[in-house]
Short mmCIF file of C-alpha atoms in Angstrom, two decimals:
data_model
loop_
_atom_site.label_atom_id
_atom_site.label_comp_id
_atom_site.label_asym_id
_atom_site.label_seq_id
_atom_site.Cartn_x
_atom_site.Cartn_y
_atom_site.Cartn_z
CA UNK E 1 -0.06 0.05 -0.01
CA UNK E 2 1.30 3.32 -0.95
CA UNK E 3 1.33 5.58 2.13
CA UNK E 4 0.85 9.45 1.68
CA UNK E 5 3.52 11.82 2.70
CA UNK E 6 2.43 15.65 3.47
CA UNK E 7 5.18 16.53 5.91
CA UNK E 8 8.04 17.80 3.99
CA UNK E 9 9.90 17.78 7.42
CA UNK E 10 9.23 16.79 10.97
CA UNK E 11 9.59 19.85 12.96
CA UNK E 12 10.04 19.67 16.75
CA UNK E 13 8.43 22.29 18.76
CA UNK E 14 8.06 21.71 22.62
CA UNK E 15 5.65 23.78 24.82
CA UNK E 16 6.58 23.23 28.28
CA UNK E 17 3.90 23.32 30.87
CA UNK E 18 1.37 20.78 32.07
CA UNK E 19 -0.05 17.94 30.34
CA UNK E 20 -3.81 19.23 29.80
CA UNK E 21 -6.66 17.28 28.84
CA UNK E 22 -10.39 17.32 29.71
CA UNK E 23 -11.13 14.69 32.39
CA UNK E 24 -14.22 13.35 30.74
CA UNK E 25 -12.32 12.60 27.96
CA UNK E 26 -9.33 10.86 29.22
CA UNK E 27 -10.74 7.25 29.37
CA UNK E 28 -11.91 7.71 26.11
CA UNK E 29 -8.90 8.88 24.29
CA UNK E 30 -6.13 7.48 26.51
CA UNK E 31 -4.74 4.57 28.52
CA UNK E 32 -2.17 3.82 31.03
CA UNK E 33 0.92 2.51 29.54
CA UNK E 34 2.37 1.26 32.87
CA UNK E 35 1.82 2.07 36.58
CA UNK E 36 -1.74 3.19 36.35
CA UNK E 37 -2.03 3.97 40.19
CA UNK E 38 0.73 6.69 39.70
CA UNK E 39 -1.69 8.87 37.25
CA UNK E 40 -4.19 10.83 38.84
CA UNK E 41 -6.63 12.95 36.64
CA UNK E 42 -7.10 16.58 38.02
CA UNK E 43 -9.50 18.32 36.10
CA UNK E 44 -7.95 19.54 32.98
CA UNK E 45 -4.67 18.16 34.14
CA UNK E 46 -3.08 14.89 34.49
CA UNK E 47 -0.63 14.36 37.38
CA UNK E 48 2.29 11.87 36.99
CA UNK E 49 4.10 10.70 40.14
CA UNK E 50 7.48 9.35 40.30
CA UNK E 51 8.79 7.47 43.62
CA UNK E 52 11.72 4.95 44.38
CA UNK E 53 9.75 2.04 42.75
CA UNK E 54 8.37 3.33 39.43
CA UNK E 55 7.41 6.02 37.21
CA UNK E 56 4.48 6.02 34.89
CA UNK E 57 3.04 6.90 31.47
CA UNK E 58 -0.08 7.13 29.49
CA UNK E 59 -0.65 6.96 25.59
CA UNK E 60 -3.47 7.45 23.18
CA UNK E 61 -5.68 4.55 22.39
CA UNK E 62 -5.87 5.30 18.71
CA UNK E 63 -2.83 5.34 16.20
CA UNK E 64 -2.16 8.04 13.69
CA UNK E 65 -0.34 8.06 10.48
CA UNK E 66 0.32 11.74 10.00
CA UNK E 67 -0.55 14.88 11.38
CA UNK E 68 0.20 17.16 14.21
CA UNK E 69 0.92 16.00 17.73
CA UNK E 70 1.65 18.27 20.77
CA UNK E 71 2.03 18.03 24.74
CA UNK E 72 2.38 20.49 27.43
CA UNK E 73 4.76 19.33 30.12
CA UNK E 74 5.79 20.37 33.61
CA UNK E 75 9.10 19.08 34.24
CA UNK E 76 10.35 17.93 37.70
CA UNK E 77 11.21 20.81 39.69
CA UNK E 78 14.27 21.36 41.82
CA UNK E 79 17.21 18.69 41.99
CA UNK E 80 15.90 16.48 39.23
CA UNK E 81 19.15 14.72 38.50
CA UNK E 82 18.27 11.15 37.45
CA UNK E 83 14.93 11.73 36.01
CA UNK E 84 13.71 11.70 32.58
CA UNK E 85 10.29 13.46 31.47
CA UNK E 86 9.61 11.96 27.89
CA UNK E 87 7.25 12.78 25.00
CA UNK E 88 7.31 10.25 22.40
CA UNK E 89 5.39 8.78 19.43
CA UNK E 90 5.87 5.13 18.57
CA UNK E 91 4.48 2.45 16.36
CA UNK E 92 4.19 -1.22 17.59
CA UNK E 93 6.20 -4.18 16.82
CA UNK E 94 9.85 -5.23 16.78
CA UNK E 95 10.65 -2.90 13.89
CA UNK E 96 9.04 0.19 15.06
CA UNK E 97 9.32 3.84 14.28
CA UNK E 98 9.69 6.05 17.27
CA UNK E 99 10.40 9.73 17.90
CA UNK E 100 11.68 10.74 21.30
CA UNK E 101 11.88 14.01 22.97
CA UNK E 102 13.51 13.48 26.16
CA UNK E 103 14.09 16.19 29.01
CA UNK E 104 16.93 15.30 31.54
CA UNK E 105 16.85 16.25 35.04
CA UNK E 106 19.61 18.23 36.43
CA UNK E 107 21.21 19.18 39.89
CA UNK E 108 20.74 22.96 39.88
CA UNK E 109 17.08 22.77 39.10
CA UNK E 110 17.42 25.16 35.96
CA UNK E 111 14.37 25.73 34.13
CA UNK E 112 13.94 24.18 30.68
CA UNK E 113 12.03 26.56 28.33
CA UNK E 114 11.67 26.02 24.63
CA UNK E 115 8.21 27.13 24.20
CA UNK E 116 7.10 27.49 20.49
CA UNK E 117 10.65 27.43 19.30
CA UNK E 118 11.81 24.61 16.82
CA UNK E 119 14.60 22.46 18.33
CA UNK E 120 15.25 19.80 15.49
CA UNK E 121 14.11 19.50 11.84
CA UNK E 122 14.02 16.20 10.03
CA UNK E 123 13.44 16.78 6.17
CA UNK E 124 11.63 14.10 4.11
CA UNK E 125 14.41 13.09 1.68
CA UNK E 126 13.09 9.55 0.71
CA UNK E 127 13.90 10.31 -2.77
CA UNK E 128 17.54 10.50 -1.98
CA UNK E 129 17.50 7.23 -0.02
CA UNK E 130 16.79 8.56 3.46
CA UNK E 131 14.44 6.44 5.57
CA UNK E 132 11.42 8.46 6.76
CA UNK E 133 8.71 7.44 9.29
CA UNK E 134 5.36 7.69 7.25
CA UNK E 135 4.38 4.02 6.95
CA UNK E 136 3.50 2.93 10.45
CA UNK E 137 0.73 4.52 12.60
CA UNK E 138 1.56 5.87 15.88
CA UNK E 139 0.30 6.80 19.21
CA UNK E 140 0.70 9.97 21.25
CA UNK E 141 -0.91 12.61 23.19
CA UNK E 142 -2.98 15.63 21.86
CA UNK E 143 -3.82 14.64 18.23
CA UNK E 144 -4.95 16.56 15.29
CA UNK E 145 -4.11 13.69 12.78
CA UNK E 146 -5.42 10.99 10.37
CA UNK E 147 -6.57 8.33 12.45
CA UNK E 148 -6.55 4.59 11.20
CA UNK E 149 -8.32 1.41 12.14
CA UNK E 150 -6.49 -0.96 14.56
CA UNK E 151 -6.78 -3.53 12.28
CA UNK E 152 -4.90 -1.64 9.30
CA UNK E 153 -8.08 -1.91 7.18
CA UNK E 154 -8.27 1.59 6.46
CA UNK E 155 -6.58 2.96 3.01
CA UNK E 156 -5.05 6.38 4.01
CA UNK E 157 -5.27 7.50 0.49
CA UNK E 158 -8.90 7.22 0.61
CA UNK E 159 -9.74 8.03 4.21
CA UNK E 160 -7.35 10.86 4.75
CA UNK E 161 -6.09 12.08 1.31
CA UNK E 162 -8.99 13.07 -0.78
CA UNK E 163 -11.68 14.39 1.35
CA UNK E 164 -10.60 17.93 1.46
CA UNK E 165 -11.72 18.78 4.82
CA UNK E 166 -8.60 18.39 6.96
CA UNK E 167 -5.56 20.72 6.82
CA UNK E 168 -3.34 17.55 6.22
CA UNK E 169 -5.17 16.63 2.88
CA UNK E 170 -4.61 19.99 1.23
CA UNK E 171 -1.80 20.63 -1.30
CA UNK E 172 0.30 22.25 1.29
CA UNK E 173 3.34 20.77 3.15
CA UNK E 174 4.80 21.46 6.43
CA UNK E 175 8.05 23.27 6.33
CA UNK E 176 10.45 25.74 8.21
CA UNK E 177 9.86 29.28 7.25
CA UNK E 178 12.72 31.73 7.40
CA UNK E 179 11.77 32.85 11.02
CA UNK E 180 11.91 29.34 12.12
CA UNK E 181 15.03 28.75 10.40
CA UNK E 182 16.71 31.52 12.31
CA UNK E 183 15.32 30.14 15.48
CA UNK E 184 16.56 26.72 14.92
CA UNK E 185 20.08 28.05 14.21
CA UNK E 186 19.88 30.16 17.37
CA UNK E 187 19.22 26.98 19.38
CA UNK E 188 21.88 24.97 17.69
CA UNK E 189 24.44 27.52 18.01
CA UNK E 190 23.77 28.14 21.82
CA UNK E 191 22.46 24.98 23.36
CA UNK E 192 23.55 22.03 21.00
CA UNK E 193 26.03 19.76 22.89
CA UNK E 194 25.93 16.67 20.75
CA UNK E 195 25.27 16.07 17.07
CA UNK E 196 25.30 12.52 15.83
CA UNK E 197 26.19 13.69 12.25
CA UNK E 198 29.64 14.56 13.67
CA UNK E 199 30.03 11.49 15.86
CA UNK E 200 32.65 9.60 13.56
CA UNK E 201 33.62 7.41 16.35
CA UNK E 202 30.27 5.99 16.71
CA UNK E 203 29.36 5.96 12.81
CA UNK E 204 32.62 4.30 11.54
CA UNK E 205 31.15 3.53 8.28
CA UNK E 206 30.76 7.06 6.98
CA UNK E 207 28.36 10.14 7.22
CA UNK E 208 24.78 9.03 7.37
CA UNK E 209 22.59 9.94 4.47
CA UNK E 210 20.55 12.29 6.25
CA UNK E 211 23.45 14.28 7.13
CA UNK E 212 24.74 14.67 3.76
CA UNK E 213 21.50 16.28 3.02
CA UNK E 214 21.57 19.18 5.44
#
């Protein structure tokens, strides 16, 4: 089956705050991925607790092929060394696609603020041989995306690509404008501490294809 690709790039924009969702909708839209006793619905917020025995997490019940996913996260305050707050999208199975955005705690308790600023761009360069995650449906938090049936019976070309009623089935692609490019450059110049494209010790067989396309 040929899958659609309306995203020209994956653009990572994180809004730090709190995980918010209407309480009445939580059970309909989400489920605990582990430690449900550590998850408490508090009105329009979801409180996730971490103790010496376990953390916790929740995920969307539905899976999506493409679209927009977002979350507002409040990170662990104070001395948070050794903790990880993560927002990720993942498909199922042993050969799965996964996009992880992990916030590592620190001793000093310095705030992590990147509200509405792009921190990563992954252009779609499939025509040049670069793998792109667009063939497996993923689960996430707040979703504005093409929902597929659990058994994979839906044809995304028919369901999501020809109706004309959603933003993702218009002949417009998501890409980084000039202002976003300047913001992204500022982030990289001031805060980037590791770039796998420059890690020749790890990737001894040569520069990765996506790195050559920058």
